[in-house]
C-alpha cells in the first residue's frame, strides 16, 4: 500500500537549502528570507491524486498532481520557471522529476520514524528538509 502522507507537517530542520536556492538562481535577499522561514507542508491525498501545500508567512506554493501523469508545473512565486513534472512511486517514496532548464531537478518525499522527509535536488545541490507532525 502507498504511503499515506496526509496531514500537516512543520519544518524542523533544513540542510543545504541555501545552496539549492543558489542553484535555482534565487537572489541574495530572497535567499536570506527563504532560509529563515517557518514552512508548513499540508498533504491532501486521495488515492494517487495528491495536493501538497507549502505554506509560510512570506509565500505559499501549491501543487496538485496525479501520480504517473506528466504535467506542466509553473513554479510561481518560487523560481518562476515552467518544468515538465512527473511524480511516481518508488517503493514507499514519492519521487518527482522536474524536466526543464535546470539539470537534475526534482524532489523526493518519504516518512521515517514518524518524520516527513523532503529531498530537493537541483544540478549537483541536494537539500534535505525534515518535518514533524503538527498537532
Ligand atoms: C513556499 C515557501 C518557500 C518560499 C521560498 C520563497 C522564495 C524562494 C524561491 C525559490 C525557492 C524554490 C523552492 C523553495 C523550496 C520549497 C518550496 C516548495 C518546494 C517544492 O517543490 O515542494 C514540493 C515537494 O513538497 C511540492 O510542491
mmCIF file of N, CA and C and ligand atoms in Angstrom:
data_model
loop_
_atom_site.group_PDB
_atom_site.id
_atom_site.type_symbol
_atom_site.label_atom_id
_atom_site.label_comp_id
_atom_site.label_asym_id
_atom_site.label_seq_id
_atom_site.Cartn_x
_atom_site.Cartn_y
_atom_site.Cartn_z
ATOM 1 N N UNK A 1 0.829 -1.213 0.000
ATOM 2 C CA UNK A 1 0.000 0.000 0.000
ATOM 3 C C UNK A 1 0.864 1.264 0.000
ATOM 4 N N UNK A 2 0.390 2.264 -0.693
ATOM 5 C CA UNK A 2 1.161 3.514 -0.803
ATOM 6 C C UNK A 2 1.248 4.212 0.564
ATOM 7 N N UNK A 3 2.315 4.915 0.747
ATOM 8 C CA UNK A 3 2.491 5.702 1.975
ATOM 9 C C UNK A 3 1.393 6.759 2.079
ATOM 10 N N UNK A 4 0.872 6.951 3.270
ATOM 11 C CA UNK A 4 -0.126 7.995 3.498
ATOM 12 C C UNK A 4 0.552 9.212 4.148
ATOM 13 N N UNK A 5 0.705 10.272 3.344
ATOM 14 C CA UNK A 5 1.373 11.477 3.830
ATOM 15 C C UNK A 5 0.398 12.489 4.432
ATOM 16 N N UNK A 6 -0.919 12.165 4.386
ATOM 17 C CA UNK A 6 -1.958 13.131 4.769
ATOM 18 C C UNK A 6 -1.682 13.824 6.087
ATOM 19 N N UNK A 7 -1.979 15.116 6.108
ATOM 20 C CA UNK A 7 -1.875 15.865 7.348
ATOM 21 C C UNK A 7 -1.008 17.093 7.222
ATOM 22 N N UNK A 8 -0.758 17.696 8.366
ATOM 23 C CA UNK A 8 0.009 18.945 8.429
ATOM 24 C C UNK A 8 1.357 18.667 9.091
ATOM 25 N N UNK A 9 2.375 19.240 8.489
ATOM 26 C CA UNK A 9 3.747 18.979 8.947
ATOM 27 C C UNK A 9 4.497 20.297 9.065
ATOM 28 N N UNK A 10 5.254 20.461 10.134
ATOM 29 C CA UNK A 10 6.019 21.712 10.253
ATOM 30 C C UNK A 10 7.514 21.456 10.165
ATOM 31 N N UNK A 11 8.178 22.375 9.491
ATOM 32 C CA UNK A 11 9.616 22.242 9.238
ATOM 33 C C UNK A 11 10.397 22.296 10.544
ATOM 34 N N UNK A 12 11.269 21.326 10.666
ATOM 35 C CA UNK A 12 12.055 21.201 11.886
ATOM 36 C C UNK A 12 13.531 21.481 11.597
ATOM 37 N N UNK A 13 13.968 21.085 10.409
ATOM 38 C CA UNK A 13 15.388 21.150 10.091
ATOM 39 C C UNK A 13 15.547 21.205 8.575
ATOM 40 N N UNK A 14 16.534 21.975 8.138
ATOM 41 C CA UNK A 14 16.773 22.132 6.708
ATOM 42 C C UNK A 14 18.289 22.134 6.504
ATOM 43 N N UNK A 15 18.802 21.232 5.694
ATOM 44 C CA UNK A 15 20.239 21.174 5.407
ATOM 45 C C UNK A 15 20.494 21.544 3.957
ATOM 46 N N UNK A 16 21.364 22.547 3.773
ATOM 47 C CA UNK A 16 21.816 22.886 2.419
ATOM 48 C C UNK A 16 20.756 23.600 1.572
ATOM 49 N N UNK A 17 19.750 24.181 2.231
ATOM 50 C CA UNK A 17 18.678 24.865 1.492
ATOM 51 C C UNK A 17 19.242 26.034 0.678
ATOM 52 N N UNK A 18 20.188 26.769 1.254
ATOM 53 C CA UNK A 18 20.696 27.941 0.544
ATOM 54 C C UNK A 18 21.420 27.558 -0.752
ATOM 55 N N UNK A 19 22.178 26.468 -0.737
ATOM 56 C CA UNK A 19 22.864 26.033 -1.963
ATOM 57 C C UNK A 19 21.862 25.624 -3.048
ATOM 58 N N UNK A 20 20.785 24.978 -2.601
ATOM 59 C CA UNK A 20 19.709 24.616 -3.536
ATOM 60 C C UNK A 20 19.099 25.877 -4.157
ATOM 61 N N UNK A 21 18.865 26.896 -3.319
ATOM 62 C CA UNK A 21 18.293 28.148 -3.825
ATOM 63 C C UNK A 21 19.254 28.854 -4.784
ATOM 64 N N UNK A 22 20.549 28.807 -4.464
ATOM 65 C CA UNK A 22 21.552 29.385 -5.370
ATOM 66 C C UNK A 22 21.536 28.692 -6.714
ATOM 67 N N UNK A 23 21.435 27.374 -6.693
ATOM 68 C CA UNK A 23 21.406 26.606 -7.948
ATOM 69 C C UNK A 23 20.211 27.008 -8.807
ATOM 70 N N UNK A 24 19.141 27.477 -8.136
ATOM 71 C CA UNK A 24 17.950 27.936 -8.865
ATOM 72 C C UNK A 24 18.042 29.420 -9.227
ATOM 73 N N UNK A 25 19.208 30.037 -8.965
ATOM 74 C CA UNK A 25 19.447 31.463 -9.260
ATOM 75 C C UNK A 25 18.579 32.425 -8.439
ATOM 76 N N UNK A 26 18.215 32.013 -7.228
ATOM 77 C CA UNK A 26 17.453 32.908 -6.348
ATOM 78 C C UNK A 26 18.415 33.965 -5.783
ATOM 79 N N UNK A 27 17.990 35.227 -5.829
ATOM 80 C CA UNK A 27 18.876 36.320 -5.412
ATOM 81 C C UNK A 27 19.147 36.298 -3.903
ATOM 82 N N UNK A 28 20.199 37.007 -3.525
ATOM 83 C CA UNK A 28 20.692 37.020 -2.139
ATOM 84 C C UNK A 28 19.597 37.375 -1.124
ATOM 85 N N UNK A 29 18.916 38.473 -1.352
ATOM 86 C CA UNK A 29 17.921 38.946 -0.380
ATOM 87 C C UNK A 29 16.799 37.927 -0.195
ATOM 88 N N UNK A 30 16.330 37.369 -1.315
ATOM 89 C CA UNK A 30 15.245 36.374 -1.231
ATOM 90 C C UNK A 30 15.730 35.111 -0.520
ATOM 91 N N UNK A 31 16.984 34.741 -0.784
ATOM 92 C CA UNK A 31 17.547 33.555 -0.112
ATOM 93 C C UNK A 31 17.578 33.741 1.393
ATOM 94 N N UNK A 32 17.969 34.939 1.827
ATOM 95 C CA UNK A 32 18.063 35.192 3.271
ATOM 96 C C UNK A 32 16.694 35.072 3.931
ATOM 97 N N UNK A 33 15.687 35.608 3.276
ATOM 98 C CA UNK A 33 14.318 35.485 3.806
ATOM 99 C C UNK A 33 13.894 34.021 3.808
ATOM 100 N N UNK A 34 14.087 33.363 2.655
ATOM 101 C CA UNK A 34 13.608 31.984 2.488
ATOM 102 C C UNK A 34 14.224 31.044 3.528
ATOM 103 N N UNK A 35 15.494 31.276 3.834
ATOM 104 C CA UNK A 35 16.201 30.382 4.758
ATOM 105 C C UNK A 35 15.723 30.516 6.201
ATOM 106 N N UNK A 36 15.060 31.621 6.509
ATOM 107 C CA UNK A 36 14.596 31.821 7.887
ATOM 108 C C UNK A 36 13.111 31.555 8.052
ATOM 109 N N UNK A 37 12.482 31.035 7.015
ATOM 110 C CA UNK A 37 11.036 30.840 7.062
ATOM 111 C C UNK A 37 10.634 29.611 7.857
ATOM 112 N N UNK A 38 9.529 29.759 8.548
ATOM 113 C CA UNK A 38 8.877 28.615 9.165
ATOM 114 C C UNK A 38 7.930 28.028 8.112
ATOM 115 N N UNK A 39 8.286 26.892 7.558
ATOM 116 C CA UNK A 39 7.461 26.294 6.494
ATOM 117 C C UNK A 39 6.553 25.203 7.047
ATOM 118 N N UNK A 40 5.375 25.153 6.477
ATOM 119 C CA UNK A 40 4.436 24.074 6.803
ATOM 120 C C UNK A 40 4.049 23.347 5.522
ATOM 121 N N UNK A 41 4.040 22.027 5.558
ATOM 122 C CA UNK A 41 3.539 21.228 4.429
ATOM 123 C C UNK A 41 2.171 20.689 4.800
ATOM 124 N N UNK A 42 1.238 20.843 3.868
ATOM 125 C CA UNK A 42 -0.091 20.238 4.039
ATOM 126 C C UNK A 42 -0.280 19.249 2.899
ATOM 127 N N UNK A 43 -0.480 17.995 3.232
ATOM 128 C CA UNK A 43 -0.712 16.937 2.241
ATOM 129 C C UNK A 43 -2.180 16.558 2.252
ATOM 130 N N UNK A 44 -2.798 16.602 1.080
ATOM 131 C CA UNK A 44 -4.165 16.107 0.922
ATOM 132 C C UNK A 44 -4.078 15.002 -0.113
ATOM 133 N N UNK A 45 -4.383 13.793 0.304
ATOM 134 C CA UNK A 45 -4.128 12.620 -0.532
ATOM 135 C C UNK A 45 -5.419 11.862 -0.763
ATOM 136 N N UNK A 46 -5.766 11.702 -2.038
ATOM 137 C CA UNK A 46 -6.966 10.957 -2.410
ATOM 138 C C UNK A 46 -6.532 9.924 -3.432
ATOM 139 N N UNK A 47 -6.152 8.760 -2.959
ATOM 140 C CA UNK A 47 -5.564 7.752 -3.851
ATOM 141 C C UNK A 47 -4.269 8.295 -4.407
ATOM 142 N N UNK A 48 -4.187 8.302 -5.754
ATOM 143 C CA UNK A 48 -2.963 8.794 -6.383
ATOM 144 C C UNK A 48 -3.079 10.258 -6.808
ATOM 145 N N UNK A 49 -4.145 10.922 -6.378
ATOM 146 C CA UNK A 49 -4.247 12.365 -6.607
ATOM 147 C C UNK A 49 -3.896 13.081 -5.309
ATOM 148 N N UNK A 50 -2.870 13.899 -5.410
ATOM 149 C CA UNK A 50 -2.279 14.461 -4.202
ATOM 150 C C UNK A 50 -2.113 15.978 -4.358
ATOM 151 N N UNK A 51 -2.454 16.711 -3.312
ATOM 152 C CA UNK A 51 -2.151 18.142 -3.239
ATOM 153 C C UNK A 51 -1.125 18.351 -2.145
ATOM 154 N N UNK A 52 -0.074 19.091 -2.495
ATOM 155 C CA UNK A 52 0.915 19.471 -1.487
ATOM 156 C C UNK A 52 0.917 20.995 -1.401
ATOM 157 N N UNK A 53 0.626 21.514 -0.216
ATOM 158 C CA UNK A 53 0.708 22.957 0.002
ATOM 159 C C UNK A 53 1.955 23.237 0.831
ATOM 160 N N UNK A 54 2.746 24.182 0.362
ATOM 161 C CA UNK A 54 3.890 24.644 1.147
ATOM 162 C C UNK A 54 3.547 26.051 1.606
ATOM 163 N N UNK A 55 3.382 26.211 2.900
ATOM 164 C CA UNK A 55 2.882 27.483 3.435
ATOM 165 C C UNK A 55 3.947 28.186 4.276
ATOM 166 N N UNK A 56 3.963 29.503 4.172
ATOM 167 C CA UNK A 56 4.854 30.303 5.013
ATOM 168 C C UNK A 56 4.285 31.715 5.096
ATOM 169 N N UNK A 57 4.843 32.537 5.970
ATOM 170 C CA UNK A 57 4.364 33.914 6.089
ATOM 171 C C UNK A 57 4.783 34.754 4.881
ATOM 172 N N UNK A 58 5.802 34.293 4.145
ATOM 173 C CA UNK A 58 6.354 35.046 3.015
ATOM 174 C C UNK A 58 5.639 34.721 1.714
ATOM 175 N N UNK A 59 5.562 33.454 1.384
ATOM 176 C CA UNK A 59 4.891 32.996 0.168
ATOM 177 C C UNK A 59 4.306 31.621 0.398
ATOM 178 N N UNK A 60 3.304 31.297 -0.416
ATOM 179 C CA UNK A 60 2.722 29.956 -0.392
ATOM 180 C C UNK A 60 2.869 29.341 -1.765
ATOM 181 N N UNK A 61 2.917 28.026 -1.802
ATOM 182 C CA UNK A 61 3.017 27.324 -3.079
ATOM 183 C C UNK A 61 2.147 26.084 -2.987
ATOM 184 N N UNK A 62 1.409 25.814 -4.066
ATOM 185 C CA UNK A 62 0.501 24.667 -4.045
ATOM 186 C C UNK A 62 0.639 23.875 -5.335
ATOM 187 N N UNK A 63 0.693 22.577 -5.211
ATOM 188 C CA UNK A 63 0.820 21.700 -6.378
ATOM 189 C C UNK A 63 -0.142 20.538 -6.237
ATOM 190 N N UNK A 64 -0.948 20.318 -7.282
ATOM 191 C CA UNK A 64 -1.833 19.148 -7.317
ATOM 192 C C UNK A 64 -1.431 18.299 -8.515
ATOM 193 N N UNK A 65 -1.337 16.997 -8.306
ATOM 194 C CA UNK A 65 -0.908 16.112 -9.391
ATOM 195 C C UNK A 65 -1.522 14.731 -9.195
ATOM 196 N N UNK A 66 -1.494 13.981 -10.282
ATOM 197 C CA UNK A 66 -1.845 12.562 -10.217
ATOM 198 C C UNK A 66 -0.573 11.778 -10.493
ATOM 199 N N UNK A 67 -0.297 10.843 -9.637
ATOM 200 C CA UNK A 67 0.906 10.037 -9.784
ATOM 201 C C UNK A 67 0.894 9.350 -11.152
ATOM 202 N N UNK A 68 2.011 9.438 -11.869
ATOM 203 C CA UNK A 68 2.142 8.769 -13.165
ATOM 204 C C UNK A 68 1.728 9.620 -14.348
ATOM 205 N N UNK A 69 1.209 10.821 -14.101
ATOM 206 C CA UNK A 69 0.772 11.692 -15.197
ATOM 207 C C UNK A 69 1.640 12.940 -15.276
ATOM 208 N N UNK A 70 2.381 13.065 -16.374
ATOM 209 C CA UNK A 70 3.248 14.234 -16.533
ATOM 210 C C UNK A 70 2.401 15.500 -16.678
ATOM 211 N N UNK A 71 2.898 16.602 -16.113
ATOM 212 C CA UNK A 71 2.161 17.868 -16.196
ATOM 213 C C UNK A 71 3.136 19.027 -16.376
ATOM 214 N N UNK A 72 2.593 20.151 -16.810
ATOM 215 C CA UNK A 72 3.373 21.385 -16.811
ATOM 216 C C UNK A 72 3.251 21.992 -15.421
ATOM 217 N N UNK A 73 4.384 22.257 -14.817
ATOM 218 C CA UNK A 73 4.389 22.905 -13.499
ATOM 219 C C UNK A 73 5.009 24.286 -13.643
ATOM 220 N N UNK A 74 4.280 25.302 -13.195
ATOM 221 C CA UNK A 74 4.809 26.663 -13.177
ATOM 222 C C UNK A 74 5.152 26.966 -11.722
ATOM 223 N N UNK A 75 6.424 27.146 -11.457
ATOM 224 C CA UNK A 75 6.865 27.310 -10.060
ATOM 225 C C UNK A 75 6.696 28.777 -9.638
ATOM 226 N N UNK A 76 5.443 29.197 -9.687
ATOM 227 C CA UNK A 76 5.065 30.598 -9.451
ATOM 228 C C UNK A 76 5.381 31.030 -8.019
ATOM 229 N N UNK A 77 6.103 32.143 -7.917
ATOM 230 C CA UNK A 77 6.482 32.641 -6.597
ATOM 231 C C UNK A 77 7.727 31.978 -6.040
ATOM 232 N N UNK A 78 8.189 30.936 -6.730
ATOM 233 C CA UNK A 78 9.445 30.290 -6.344
ATOM 234 C C UNK A 78 10.497 30.794 -7.332
ATOM 235 N N UNK A 79 10.965 29.954 -8.245
ATOM 236 C CA UNK A 79 11.920 30.465 -9.242
ATOM 237 C C UNK A 79 11.228 30.848 -10.547
ATOM 238 N N UNK A 80 9.890 30.727 -10.584
ATOM 239 C CA UNK A 80 9.100 31.164 -11.750
ATOM 240 C C UNK A 80 9.548 30.557 -13.073
ATOM 241 N N UNK A 81 9.810 29.268 -13.057
ATOM 242 C CA UNK A 81 10.109 28.570 -14.307
ATOM 243 C C UNK A 81 8.938 27.647 -14.648
ATOM 244 N N UNK A 82 8.948 27.140 -15.879
ATOM 245 C CA UNK A 82 7.980 26.122 -16.260
ATOM 246 C C UNK A 82 8.752 24.831 -16.498
ATOM 247 N N UNK A 83 8.340 23.777 -15.835
ATOM 248 C CA UNK A 83 9.016 22.486 -15.973
ATOM 249 C C UNK A 83 7.978 21.404 -16.280
ATOM 250 N N UNK A 84 8.462 20.294 -16.837
ATOM 251 C CA UNK A 84 7.598 19.125 -17.042
ATOM 252 C C UNK A 84 7.811 18.225 -15.839
ATOM 253 N N UNK A 85 6.777 18.083 -15.048
ATOM 254 C CA UNK A 85 6.922 17.333 -13.808
ATOM 255 C C UNK A 85 6.187 16.007 -13.883
ATOM 256 N N UNK A 86 6.846 14.992 -13.353
ATOM 257 C CA UNK A 86 6.254 13.650 -13.287
ATOM 258 C C UNK A 86 6.540 13.079 -11.910
ATOM 259 N N UNK A 87 5.453 12.713 -11.217
ATOM 260 C CA UNK A 87 5.600 12.120 -9.884
ATOM 261 C C UNK A 87 5.275 10.638 -9.976
ATOM 262 N N UNK A 88 6.148 9.823 -9.411
ATOM 263 C CA UNK A 88 5.919 8.375 -9.403
ATOM 264 C C UNK A 88 6.192 7.824 -8.004
ATOM 265 N N UNK A 89 5.711 6.628 -7.763
ATOM 266 C CA UNK A 89 6.067 5.910 -6.537
ATOM 267 C C UNK A 89 7.337 5.119 -6.793
ATOM 268 N N UNK A 90 8.306 5.268 -5.921
ATOM 269 C CA UNK A 90 9.456 4.356 -5.923
ATOM 270 C C UNK A 90 9.449 3.677 -4.572
ATOM 271 N N UNK A 91 8.756 2.542 -4.518
ATOM 272 C CA UNK A 91 8.547 1.896 -3.227
ATOM 273 C C UNK A 91 7.685 2.803 -2.365
ATOM 274 N N UNK A 92 8.142 3.132 -1.181
ATOM 275 C CA UNK A 92 7.401 3.990 -0.256
ATOM 276 C C UNK A 92 7.667 5.470 -0.479
ATOM 277 N N UNK A 93 8.472 5.778 -1.486
ATOM 278 C CA UNK A 93 8.841 7.175 -1.714
ATOM 279 C C UNK A 93 8.088 7.780 -2.889
ATOM 280 N N UNK A 94 7.701 9.035 -2.713
ATOM 281 C CA UNK A 94 7.061 9.801 -3.774
ATOM 282 C C UNK A 94 8.166 10.603 -4.441
ATOM 283 N N UNK A 95 8.372 10.345 -5.743
ATOM 284 C CA UNK A 95 9.535 10.902 -6.434
ATOM 285 C C UNK A 95 9.086 11.759 -7.613
ATOM 286 N N UNK A 96 9.557 13.000 -7.663
ATOM 287 C CA UNK A 96 9.202 13.918 -8.750
ATOM 288 C C UNK A 96 10.437 14.309 -9.544
ATOM 289 N N UNK A 97 10.337 14.195 -10.874
ATOM 290 C CA UNK A 97 11.376 14.749 -11.741
ATOM 291 C C UNK A 97 10.788 15.998 -12.390
ATOM 292 N N UNK A 98 11.606 17.053 -12.442
ATOM 293 C CA UNK A 98 11.168 18.337 -12.997
ATOM 294 C C UNK A 98 12.083 18.691 -14.166
ATOM 295 N N UNK A 99 11.649 18.266 -15.358
ATOM 296 C CA UNK A 99 12.480 18.484 -16.552
ATOM 297 C C UNK A 99 12.322 19.907 -17.068
ATOM 298 N N UNK A 100 13.458 20.553 -17.342
ATOM 299 C CA UNK A 100 13.422 21.921 -17.845
ATOM 300 C C UNK A 100 14.823 22.466 -17.956
ATOM 301 N N UNK A 101 14.892 23.792 -17.758
ATOM 302 C CA UNK A 101 16.159 24.493 -17.925
ATOM 303 C C UNK A 101 17.256 23.975 -16.993
ATOM 304 N N UNK A 102 16.882 23.596 -15.783
ATOM 305 C CA UNK A 102 17.862 23.147 -14.796
ATOM 306 C C UNK A 102 18.017 21.631 -14.826
ATOM 307 N N UNK A 103 19.276 21.195 -14.917
ATOM 308 C CA UNK A 103 19.542 19.754 -14.975
ATOM 309 C C UNK A 103 19.305 19.100 -13.609
ATOM 310 N N UNK A 104 18.934 17.837 -13.669
ATOM 311 C CA UNK A 104 18.870 17.011 -12.453
ATOM 312 C C UNK A 104 17.996 17.629 -11.363
ATOM 313 N N UNK A 105 16.848 18.126 -11.769
ATOM 314 C CA UNK A 105 15.962 18.803 -10.828
ATOM 315 C C UNK A 105 14.816 17.888 -10.412
ATOM 316 N N UNK A 106 14.517 17.904 -9.127
ATOM 317 C CA UNK A 106 13.375 17.122 -8.654
ATOM 318 C C UNK A 106 13.328 17.062 -7.146
ATOM 319 N N UNK A 107 12.421 16.245 -6.643
ATOM 320 C CA UNK A 107 12.304 16.069 -5.180
ATOM 321 C C UNK A 107 11.802 14.675 -4.850
ATOM 322 N N UNK A 108 12.017 14.295 -3.609
ATOM 323 C CA UNK A 108 11.532 13.010 -3.091
ATOM 324 C C UNK A 108 10.949 13.222 -1.706
ATOM 325 N N UNK A 109 9.836 12.563 -1.422
ATOM 326 C CA UNK A 109 9.245 12.580 -0.081
ATOM 327 C C UNK A 109 9.169 11.161 0.460
ATOM 328 N N UNK A 110 9.454 11.021 1.737
ATOM 329 C CA UNK A 110 9.235 9.751 2.415
ATOM 330 C C UNK A 110 9.026 10.005 3.901
ATOM 331 N N UNK A 111 8.554 8.984 4.597
ATOM 332 C CA UNK A 111 8.358 9.081 6.049
ATOM 333 C C UNK A 111 9.270 8.061 6.710
ATOM 334 N N UNK A 112 9.954 8.513 7.746
ATOM 335 C CA UNK A 112 10.812 7.607 8.506
ATOM 336 C C UNK A 112 10.691 7.972 9.977
ATOM 337 N N UNK A 113 10.376 6.994 10.792
ATOM 338 C CA UNK A 113 10.280 7.199 12.235
ATOM 339 C C UNK A 113 9.313 8.338 12.572
ATOM 340 N N UNK A 114 8.209 8.425 11.819
ATOM 341 C CA UNK A 114 7.182 9.428 12.096
ATOM 342 C C UNK A 114 7.484 10.821 11.571
ATOM 343 N N UNK A 115 8.659 11.003 10.981
ATOM 344 C CA UNK A 115 9.027 12.307 10.419
ATOM 345 C C UNK A 115 8.848 12.284 8.895
ATOM 346 N N UNK A 116 8.476 13.442 8.360
ATOM 347 C CA UNK A 116 8.364 13.600 6.906
ATOM 348 C C UNK A 116 9.697 14.154 6.383
ATOM 349 N N UNK A 117 10.234 13.498 5.386
ATOM 350 C CA UNK A 117 11.480 13.949 4.764
ATOM 351 C C UNK A 117 11.199 14.481 3.364
ATOM 352 N N UNK A 118 11.950 15.530 2.995
ATOM 353 C CA UNK A 118 11.906 16.055 1.631
ATOM 354 C C UNK A 118 13.343 16.280 1.177
ATOM 355 N N UNK A 119 13.676 15.640 0.077
ATOM 356 C CA UNK A 119 14.979 15.882 -0.553
ATOM 357 C C UNK A 119 14.719 16.685 -1.816
ATOM 358 N N UNK A 120 15.333 17.883 -1.879
ATOM 359 C CA UNK A 120 15.188 18.767 -3.039
ATOM 360 C C UNK A 120 16.522 18.786 -3.785
ATOM 361 N N UNK A 121 16.485 18.518 -5.085
ATOM 362 C CA UNK A 121 17.725 18.473 -5.864
ATOM 363 C C UNK A 121 17.660 19.438 -7.038
ATOM 364 N N UNK A 122 18.774 20.143 -7.275
ATOM 365 C CA UNK A 122 18.943 20.936 -8.492
ATOM 366 C C UNK A 122 20.418 20.901 -8.855
ATOM 367 N N UNK A 123 20.705 20.460 -10.082
ATOM 368 C CA UNK A 123 22.081 20.262 -10.537
ATOM 369 C C UNK A 123 22.799 19.369 -9.515
ATOM 370 N N UNK A 124 23.921 19.844 -8.961
ATOM 371 C CA UNK A 124 24.649 18.981 -8.011
ATOM 372 C C UNK A 124 24.349 19.323 -6.553
ATOM 373 N N UNK A 125 23.299 20.124 -6.318
ATOM 374 C CA UNK A 125 22.963 20.523 -4.953
ATOM 375 C C UNK A 125 21.776 19.724 -4.421
ATOM 376 N N UNK A 126 21.910 19.265 -3.201
ATOM 377 C CA UNK A 126 20.855 18.473 -2.568
ATOM 378 C C UNK A 126 20.537 19.067 -1.202
ATOM 379 N N UNK A 127 19.277 19.395 -1.003
ATOM 380 C CA UNK A 127 18.808 19.922 0.287
ATOM 381 C C UNK A 127 17.912 18.878 0.931
ATOM 382 N N UNK A 128 18.079 18.699 2.230
ATOM 383 C CA UNK A 128 17.181 17.783 2.952
ATOM 384 C C UNK A 128 16.391 18.584 3.976
ATOM 385 N N UNK A 129 15.086 18.416 3.950
ATOM 386 C CA UNK A 129 14.235 19.050 4.961
ATOM 387 C C UNK A 129 13.524 17.965 5.756
ATOM 388 N N UNK A 130 13.396 18.209 7.058
ATOM 389 C CA UNK A 130 12.718 17.259 7.935
ATOM 390 C C UNK A 130 11.564 17.993 8.625
ATOM 391 N N UNK A 131 10.391 17.361 8.589
ATOM 392 C CA UNK A 131 9.179 17.952 9.161
ATOM 393 C C UNK A 131 8.621 17.025 10.238
ATOM 394 N N UNK A 132 8.015 17.656 11.262
ATOM 395 C CA UNK A 132 7.309 16.845 12.266
ATOM 396 C C UNK A 132 5.813 17.104 12.175
ATOM 397 N N UNK A 133 5.041 16.139 12.617
ATOM 398 C CA UNK A 133 3.580 16.296 12.553
ATOM 399 C C UNK A 133 3.130 17.447 13.433
ATOM 400 N N UNK A 134 2.173 18.205 12.899
ATOM 401 C CA UNK A 134 1.619 19.339 13.626
ATOM 402 C C UNK A 134 0.386 18.845 14.361
ATOM 403 N N UNK A 135 0.265 19.199 15.602
ATOM 404 C CA UNK A 135 -0.892 18.737 16.410
ATOM 405 C C UNK A 135 -2.184 19.374 15.924
HETATM 406 C C1 LIG B 1 6.646 28.437 -0.341
HETATM 407 C C2 LIG B 1 7.578 28.547 0.841
HETATM 408 C C3 LIG B 1 9.008 28.788 0.465
HETATM 409 C C4 LIG B 1 9.127 30.158 -0.110
HETATM 410 C C5 LIG B 1 10.517 30.419 -0.591
HETATM 411 C C6 LIG B 1 10.481 31.692 -1.351
HETATM 412 C C7 LIG B 1 11.355 32.052 -2.285
HETATM 413 C C8 LIG B 1 12.471 31.156 -2.729
HETATM 414 C C9 LIG B 1 12.408 30.967 -4.219
HETATM 415 C C10 LIG B 1 12.508 29.785 -4.813
HETATM 416 C C11 LIG B 1 12.755 28.592 -3.991
HETATM 417 C C12 LIG B 1 12.460 27.281 -4.623
HETATM 418 C C13 LIG B 1 11.957 26.340 -3.849
HETATM 419 C C14 LIG B 1 11.589 26.660 -2.443
HETATM 420 C C15 LIG B 1 11.579 25.421 -1.600
HETATM 421 C C16 LIG B 1 10.470 24.919 -1.058
HETATM 422 C C17 LIG B 1 9.150 25.276 -1.606
HETATM 423 C C18 LIG B 1 8.433 24.111 -2.260
HETATM 424 C C19 LIG B 1 9.376 23.174 -2.954
HETATM 425 C C20 LIG B 1 8.669 22.035 -3.625
HETATM 426 O O1 LIG B 1 8.866 21.793 -4.789
HETATM 427 O O2 LIG B 1 7.839 21.284 -2.874
HETATM 428 C C21 LIG B 1 7.281 20.115 -3.463
HETATM 429 C C22 LIG B 1 7.539 18.981 -2.517
HETATM 430 O O3 LIG B 1 6.923 19.169 -1.265
HETATM 431 C C23 LIG B 1 5.797 20.288 -3.657
HETATM 432 O O4 LIG B 1 5.494 21.396 -4.422
#
